[in-house]
Short mmCIF file of C-alpha atoms and ligand atoms in Angstrom, two decimals:
data_model
loop_
_atom_site.label_atom_id
_atom_site.label_comp_id
_atom_site.label_asym_id
_atom_site.label_seq_id
_atom_site.Cartn_x
_atom_site.Cartn_y
_atom_site.Cartn_z
CA MET A 80 -18.31 -53.32 -7.84
CA SER A 81 -19.22 -54.21 -11.36
CA THR A 82 -19.41 -52.12 -14.49
CA SER A 83 -22.65 -52.51 -16.42
CA ALA A 84 -22.98 -55.92 -14.85
CA ALA A 85 -26.77 -55.78 -15.13
CA GLU A 86 -26.56 -56.29 -18.89
CA HIS A 87 -24.78 -59.54 -18.44
CA ALA A 88 -26.47 -62.82 -19.22
CA PRO A 89 -24.52 -65.43 -17.26
CA GLY A 90 -22.21 -67.52 -19.40
CA HIS A 91 -22.49 -65.31 -22.49
CA ALA A 92 -20.54 -62.36 -23.72
CA SER A 93 -22.77 -59.94 -25.55
CA ALA A 94 -22.11 -59.16 -29.18
CA ASP A 95 -22.94 -55.49 -28.64
CA GLY A 96 -20.56 -52.70 -27.76
CA ILE A 97 -18.36 -54.66 -25.39
CA ALA A 98 -14.78 -55.18 -26.50
CA ALA A 99 -13.72 -57.21 -23.47
CA ARG A 100 -15.52 -58.54 -20.45
CA ALA A 101 -14.58 -60.26 -17.22
CA ARG A 102 -16.80 -61.95 -14.68
CA GLY A 103 -15.56 -63.08 -11.28
CA LEU A 104 -12.00 -62.58 -12.50
CA THR A 105 -9.74 -63.79 -9.74
CA LYS A 106 -5.99 -64.09 -9.82
CA ALA A 107 -3.90 -65.41 -6.97
CA TYR A 108 -0.13 -65.65 -6.99
CA GLY A 109 1.68 -68.19 -4.85
CA SER A 110 0.07 -70.67 -2.50
CA GLY A 111 -0.56 -71.31 1.16
CA GLU A 112 0.42 -68.55 3.53
CA THR A 113 2.26 -66.62 0.85
CA THR A 114 -0.76 -66.36 -1.47
CA VAL A 115 -1.31 -62.88 -2.88
CA LEU A 116 -4.81 -62.19 -4.16
CA ALA A 117 -4.00 -59.77 -6.99
CA LEU A 118 -7.56 -59.73 -8.41
CA ASP A 119 -10.58 -60.51 -6.27
CA ALA A 120 -13.68 -61.49 -8.30
CA VAL A 121 -13.56 -58.53 -10.69
CA ASP A 122 -16.53 -57.89 -12.99
CA VAL A 123 -15.78 -55.43 -15.76
CA ASP A 124 -16.99 -54.48 -19.23
CA ILE A 125 -14.67 -52.59 -21.55
CA ALA A 126 -16.82 -50.57 -23.94
CA ARG A 127 -15.98 -50.67 -27.63
CA GLY A 128 -14.81 -47.42 -29.22
CA ARG A 129 -13.94 -45.83 -25.90
CA PHE A 130 -10.78 -44.88 -24.07
CA THR A 131 -10.68 -46.50 -20.62
CA ALA A 132 -7.98 -45.75 -18.06
CA VAL A 133 -7.13 -48.04 -15.14
CA MET A 134 -5.72 -46.41 -12.02
CA GLY A 135 -5.04 -47.41 -8.44
CA PRO A 136 -2.30 -47.54 -5.85
CA SER A 137 0.83 -49.57 -6.45
CA GLY A 138 0.04 -53.27 -6.09
CA SER A 139 -3.72 -52.78 -6.54
CA GLY A 140 -3.77 -55.17 -9.51
CA LYS A 141 -3.73 -52.87 -12.56
CA SER A 142 -1.11 -54.79 -14.54
CA THR A 143 -2.58 -58.12 -13.52
CA LEU A 144 -6.00 -57.01 -14.75
CA MET A 145 -4.54 -55.90 -18.07
CA HIS A 146 -2.56 -59.12 -18.45
CA CYS A 147 -5.58 -61.30 -17.69
CA LEU A 148 -7.88 -59.35 -20.04
CA ALA A 149 -5.24 -59.62 -22.78
CA GLY A 150 -4.69 -63.35 -22.28
CA LEU A 151 -1.08 -62.75 -21.24
CA ASP A 152 -1.67 -64.39 -17.87
CA ASN A 153 -3.95 -67.27 -16.87
CA VAL A 154 -6.67 -66.66 -14.31
CA SER A 155 -7.26 -68.51 -11.03
CA ALA A 156 -11.06 -68.28 -11.35
CA GLY A 157 -13.68 -66.49 -13.39
CA GLN A 158 -14.13 -65.85 -17.09
CA VAL A 159 -12.74 -63.38 -19.62
CA TRP A 160 -14.07 -62.66 -23.10
CA LEU A 161 -12.55 -60.74 -25.96
CA GLY A 162 -15.60 -59.72 -27.95
CA ASP A 163 -17.61 -62.92 -28.19
CA THR A 164 -14.66 -65.22 -27.64
CA GLU A 165 -14.16 -66.64 -24.19
CA ILE A 166 -10.40 -66.66 -23.77
CA THR A 167 -10.27 -68.39 -20.40
CA GLY A 168 -9.53 -71.99 -21.17
CA LEU A 169 -7.93 -71.38 -24.57
CA LYS A 170 -4.70 -73.21 -25.23
CA GLU A 171 -1.47 -71.19 -25.39
CA ARG A 172 -1.27 -71.49 -29.16
CA GLU A 173 -4.81 -70.21 -29.62
CA LEU A 174 -4.11 -67.39 -27.19
CA THR A 175 -0.97 -66.40 -29.09
CA ARG A 176 -2.92 -66.23 -32.32
CA LEU A 177 -5.76 -64.30 -30.70
CA ARG A 178 -3.34 -61.74 -29.20
CA ARG A 179 -1.54 -61.38 -32.52
CA ASP A 180 -4.70 -61.00 -34.60
CA ARG A 181 -7.01 -59.08 -32.31
CA ILE A 182 -5.03 -57.10 -29.73
CA GLY A 183 -2.48 -54.29 -30.00
CA PHE A 184 0.02 -53.58 -27.22
CA MET A 185 1.95 -50.51 -26.13
CA PHE A 186 4.42 -50.60 -23.27
CA GLN A 187 6.36 -48.05 -21.26
CA SER A 188 9.61 -49.24 -22.86
CA PHE A 189 8.62 -48.92 -26.47
CA ASN A 190 9.80 -52.47 -27.34
CA LEU A 191 10.98 -51.58 -30.84
CA ILE A 192 13.53 -53.69 -32.70
CA PRO A 193 16.67 -51.52 -32.95
CA THR A 194 17.86 -52.94 -36.28
CA LEU A 195 14.57 -52.33 -38.06
CA ASN A 196 13.43 -48.94 -39.31
CA ALA A 197 10.14 -47.38 -38.23
CA ALA A 198 8.15 -48.78 -41.17
CA GLU A 199 9.50 -52.29 -40.56
CA ASN A 200 8.77 -52.04 -36.84
CA ILE A 201 5.21 -50.92 -37.53
CA THR A 202 4.40 -53.90 -39.76
CA LEU A 203 6.52 -56.47 -37.88
CA PRO A 204 3.64 -58.26 -36.07
CA MET A 205 1.75 -58.55 -39.36
CA ASP A 206 4.88 -59.70 -41.19
CA ILE A 207 5.41 -62.41 -38.56
CA ALA A 208 1.78 -63.45 -38.96
CA GLY A 209 2.21 -63.54 -42.75
CA LYS A 210 -0.53 -60.95 -43.17
CA LYS A 211 -0.63 -58.11 -45.65
CA PRO A 212 -1.40 -54.77 -44.08
CA ASP A 213 -4.43 -52.85 -45.31
CA GLU A 214 -2.43 -50.10 -47.05
CA LYS A 215 -5.18 -47.51 -46.84
CA TRP A 216 -5.57 -48.03 -43.11
CA LEU A 217 -1.80 -48.06 -42.60
CA ASP A 218 -1.47 -44.75 -44.48
CA GLN A 219 -4.18 -43.27 -42.29
CA VAL A 220 -2.42 -44.47 -39.12
CA ILE A 221 0.98 -43.19 -40.27
CA ASP A 222 -0.46 -39.78 -41.18
CA THR A 223 -2.54 -39.52 -38.00
CA LEU A 224 0.62 -40.19 -36.00
CA GLY A 225 2.73 -37.81 -38.11
CA LEU A 226 5.29 -40.49 -38.97
CA ARG A 227 5.37 -40.10 -42.75
CA ASP A 228 8.86 -38.52 -42.84
CA ARG A 229 10.28 -40.83 -40.17
CA LEU A 230 9.57 -44.20 -41.74
CA LYS A 231 13.16 -44.91 -42.80
CA HIS A 232 14.61 -43.98 -39.41
CA ARG A 233 15.78 -46.58 -36.93
CA PRO A 234 14.64 -46.26 -33.29
CA ALA A 235 18.01 -44.78 -32.20
CA GLN A 236 17.48 -41.98 -34.72
CA LEU A 237 14.13 -41.08 -33.20
CA SER A 238 13.19 -39.17 -30.02
CA GLY A 239 11.40 -41.03 -27.22
CA GLY A 240 8.10 -39.49 -28.27
CA GLN A 241 8.64 -40.52 -31.89
CA GLN A 242 9.56 -44.05 -30.79
CA GLN A 243 6.34 -44.29 -28.79
CA ARG A 244 4.43 -43.00 -31.81
CA VAL A 245 5.96 -45.85 -33.83
CA ALA A 246 4.91 -48.27 -31.07
CA CYS A 247 1.42 -46.75 -31.24
CA ALA A 248 1.33 -47.20 -35.03
CA ARG A 249 2.48 -50.81 -34.58
CA ALA A 250 -0.35 -51.40 -32.11
CA LEU A 251 -2.86 -49.87 -34.55
CA ALA A 252 -1.49 -51.39 -37.78
CA SER A 253 -3.60 -54.52 -37.78
CA ARG A 254 -6.70 -52.54 -36.73
CA PRO A 255 -7.05 -54.60 -33.56
CA GLU A 256 -10.26 -54.92 -31.60
CA LEU A 257 -8.55 -53.65 -28.51
CA ILE A 258 -5.34 -51.81 -27.65
CA PHE A 259 -3.76 -52.27 -24.24
CA ALA A 260 -1.33 -49.54 -23.24
CA ASP A 261 0.70 -50.09 -20.07
CA GLU A 262 2.08 -46.75 -18.83
CA PRO A 263 2.65 -45.59 -22.43
CA THR A 264 3.83 -42.15 -21.28
CA GLY A 265 5.95 -43.43 -18.38
CA ASN A 266 9.25 -42.89 -20.20
CA LEU A 267 8.36 -39.63 -21.91
CA ASP A 268 8.70 -36.00 -20.90
CA SER A 269 5.37 -34.30 -20.39
CA ARG A 270 5.26 -32.74 -23.87
CA ALA A 271 5.94 -36.03 -25.68
CA GLY A 272 3.57 -37.75 -23.26
CA LEU A 273 0.81 -35.31 -24.12
CA GLU A 274 1.42 -35.91 -27.80
CA VAL A 275 1.11 -39.69 -27.44
CA LEU A 276 -2.05 -39.32 -25.34
CA GLY A 277 -3.47 -37.04 -28.01
CA PHE A 278 -2.78 -39.73 -30.63
CA LEU A 279 -4.44 -42.42 -28.51
CA ARG A 280 -7.41 -40.07 -28.14
CA ASP A 281 -7.46 -39.55 -31.93
CA ALA A 282 -7.25 -43.32 -32.46
CA VAL A 283 -10.48 -43.63 -30.48
CA ASP A 284 -12.28 -40.55 -31.83
CA ASP A 285 -11.18 -40.58 -35.48
CA LEU A 286 -10.31 -44.22 -36.12
CA GLY A 287 -12.91 -45.87 -33.87
CA GLN A 288 -10.36 -47.87 -31.88
CA THR A 289 -10.80 -49.16 -28.33
CA VAL A 290 -8.04 -48.35 -25.85
CA VAL A 291 -7.39 -49.54 -22.30
CA MET A 292 -4.53 -47.72 -20.59
CA VAL A 293 -2.92 -48.44 -17.24
CA THR A 294 -1.42 -45.28 -15.77
CA HIS A 295 -0.27 -43.68 -12.54
CA ASP A 296 -0.65 -40.20 -13.96
CA PRO A 297 -3.93 -38.33 -13.31
CA GLY A 298 -3.07 -36.02 -16.22
CA ALA A 299 -2.84 -39.02 -18.55
CA ALA A 300 -6.05 -40.54 -17.17
CA ALA A 301 -7.83 -37.25 -17.94
CA HIS A 302 -7.52 -38.06 -21.64
CA SER A 303 -9.75 -41.11 -21.21
CA ASP A 304 -13.54 -41.37 -21.31
CA LEU A 305 -13.75 -43.49 -18.17
CA VAL A 306 -11.38 -44.20 -15.31
CA LEU A 307 -11.66 -47.49 -13.41
CA PHE A 308 -10.11 -47.32 -9.95
CA LEU A 309 -8.64 -50.51 -8.54
CA GLY A 310 -8.02 -51.02 -4.85
CA ASP A 311 -6.77 -54.29 -3.35
CA GLY A 312 -7.69 -56.28 -6.44
CA ARG A 313 -11.22 -54.90 -6.82
CA ILE A 314 -12.78 -52.17 -8.92
CA VAL A 315 -13.78 -49.80 -6.16
CA ASP A 316 -14.87 -46.78 -8.19
CA GLU A 317 -15.18 -45.35 -11.68
CA MET A 318 -15.27 -41.85 -13.12
CA GLU A 319 -16.80 -40.72 -16.42
CA ARG A 320 -15.29 -37.75 -18.28
CA PRO A 321 -12.44 -37.43 -15.78
CA THR A 322 -10.38 -34.33 -15.14
CA ALA A 323 -6.85 -34.55 -13.77
CA GLU A 324 -7.89 -32.70 -10.62
CA ALA A 325 -10.83 -35.03 -9.92
CA VAL A 326 -8.68 -38.13 -10.53
CA LEU A 327 -5.97 -36.81 -8.22
CA GLU A 328 -8.54 -36.10 -5.52
CA ARG A 329 -9.92 -39.65 -5.89
CA MET A 330 -6.42 -41.11 -5.67
CA LYS A 331 -5.74 -39.16 -2.47
CA ARG A 332 -8.62 -41.01 -0.83
CA PHE A 333 -6.64 -44.25 -1.21
CA ASP A 334 -3.97 -42.60 0.96
CA VAL A 335 -6.49 -41.82 3.66
CA ILE A 336 -7.87 -45.36 3.64
CA ARG A 337 -4.39 -46.85 3.79
CA GLY A 338 -3.45 -44.42 6.54
CA GLN A 339 -6.48 -45.55 8.54
CA ALA A 340 -5.59 -49.20 7.95
CA ASP A 341 -2.06 -48.51 9.14
CA ASP A 342 -3.43 -46.75 12.23
CA ALA A 343 -5.70 -49.70 12.99
CA GLU A 344 -2.86 -52.17 12.66
CA GLY A 345 -0.40 -49.93 14.48
CA ARG A 346 2.06 -50.00 11.62
CA PRO A 347 4.98 -47.59 11.54
CA GLY A 348 4.02 -44.34 9.94
CA ASP A 349 0.98 -43.89 12.19
CA GLY A 350 -0.13 -40.35 12.23
CA ALA A 351 1.91 -39.49 9.18
CA PRO A 352 0.13 -37.39 6.60
CA PRO A 353 -1.34 -39.25 3.63
CA GLY A 354 1.36 -40.27 1.22
CA ALA A 355 4.16 -39.68 3.72
CA SER A 356 4.92 -43.37 4.12
CA PRO A 357 6.20 -45.21 1.04
CA ASP A 358 3.69 -48.00 1.73
CA ALA A 359 0.83 -45.55 1.89
CA SER A 360 1.72 -43.76 -1.30
CA PRO A 361 -0.71 -44.15 -4.17
CA ASP A 362 2.38 -44.11 -6.35
CA ILE A 363 1.64 -40.77 -7.91
CA SER A 364 5.11 -39.50 -8.69
CA PRO A 365 5.95 -35.81 -8.21
CA ASP A 366 6.07 -35.65 -11.99
CA ALA A 367 2.59 -37.04 -12.21
CA SER A 368 1.30 -34.53 -9.70
CA SER A 369 2.89 -31.72 -11.64
CA ASP A 370 1.14 -32.98 -14.75
CA VAL A 371 -2.20 -32.40 -13.11
CA SER A 372 -2.57 -29.20 -15.07
CA LEU A 373 -2.41 -31.20 -18.30
CA ASP A 374 -5.79 -31.19 -19.84
CA LYS A 375 -7.51 -32.74 -22.78
CA ASP A 376 -6.35 -31.35 -26.10
N1 LIG B 210 4.37 -62.82 -10.61
C1 LIG B 210 3.93 -62.47 -9.40
N2 LIG B 210 4.19 -63.24 -8.34
C2 LIG B 210 3.73 -62.92 -7.10
N3 LIG B 210 3.01 -61.81 -6.84
C3 LIG B 210 2.73 -60.99 -7.86
C4 LIG B 210 3.17 -61.27 -9.19
N4 LIG B 210 2.74 -60.27 -10.01
C5 LIG B 210 2.06 -59.42 -9.21
N5 LIG B 210 2.04 -59.87 -7.93
C6 LIG B 210 1.38 -59.22 -6.79
O1 LIG B 210 0.02 -58.99 -7.16
C7 LIG B 210 -0.42 -57.73 -6.68
C8 LIG B 210 -0.90 -56.89 -7.86
O2 LIG B 210 0.23 -56.60 -8.68
P1 LIG B 210 0.12 -55.69 -9.99
O3 LIG B 210 1.47 -55.64 -10.61
O4 LIG B 210 -1.01 -56.14 -10.82
O5 LIG B 210 -0.25 -54.26 -9.35
P2 LIG B 210 -0.20 -52.84 -10.03
O6 LIG B 210 -1.39 -52.11 -9.54
O7 LIG B 210 -0.01 -52.97 -11.51
O8 LIG B 210 1.11 -52.26 -9.35
P3 LIG B 210 2.11 -51.11 -9.87
O9 LIG B 210 1.31 -49.86 -9.94
O10 LIG B 210 3.14 -51.06 -8.78
O11 LIG B 210 2.67 -51.55 -11.19
C9 LIG B 210 0.75 -57.12 -5.92
O12 LIG B 210 0.59 -57.42 -4.57
C10 LIG B 210 1.94 -57.84 -6.49
O13 LIG B 210 2.98 -57.90 -5.55
#
């Protein structure tokens, strides 16, 4: 299934509201009998100025999709564009520069440098690139994220939620075209997680940023504008204006399909209720399920 594929003129990325685009994106790991097809000819458009969530069962290809769109991993076939730039085929040095200049990253483990204070962590990528931050923008980011009185603190002196806010500010500091967030609330309690999701939402609504977030949590996905559902390396569904309940219901259908596949192949766990077998689980943790009541701010 493709997203807005009809707009696509073959071989060209449009200059309009598309922040990233993939056509026929295929990624295989290994070779011969042990080949794993992580992405199977995925067509996707990531709209500029929107918050897109990527969900799907464990192993469905979420991280691989993010890594390929961000130029962190090479593709086996197909094409990927960031804005108008086709990144498939770029040399590693060009990719490094492109990631540094045009993409912001947030990870589950905040990836802050322990010896640097919050302010230094926020500007580190720009310092490495030898670029001066736009002070007005940086002030806006710091105030939006409520970090003004935490700038001199080192990561160990900050709560998990505050550390992730610093990571969020770092991702925003260079005003990137696209922010990729991989399970950004995975290490946070639900209150801190909600706070970070609210800031990502604000980054889109108030600062005009574009965010793509991989998550297992329907409550987190409910903060997005659009959820893309991956199954077995393909985009199998999408949901506009998601609610946590609707996302959870959609995820449960992966259980049913996997259960049926298990039945057909006579795998252990036949007849078990959806989600009862570890293999069949869509990887929604009990915590995630309990977060279903979380709603948009
Ligand atoms: N480096 C690798 N070598 C071999 N296989 C890999 C590698 N990385 C991922 N895979 C396989 O590719 C498929 C997709 O993996 P991916 O990590 O993208 O899924 P995911 O949806 O992000 O999973 P999870 O929710 O568990 O993080 C899986 O079958 C996985 O085992």
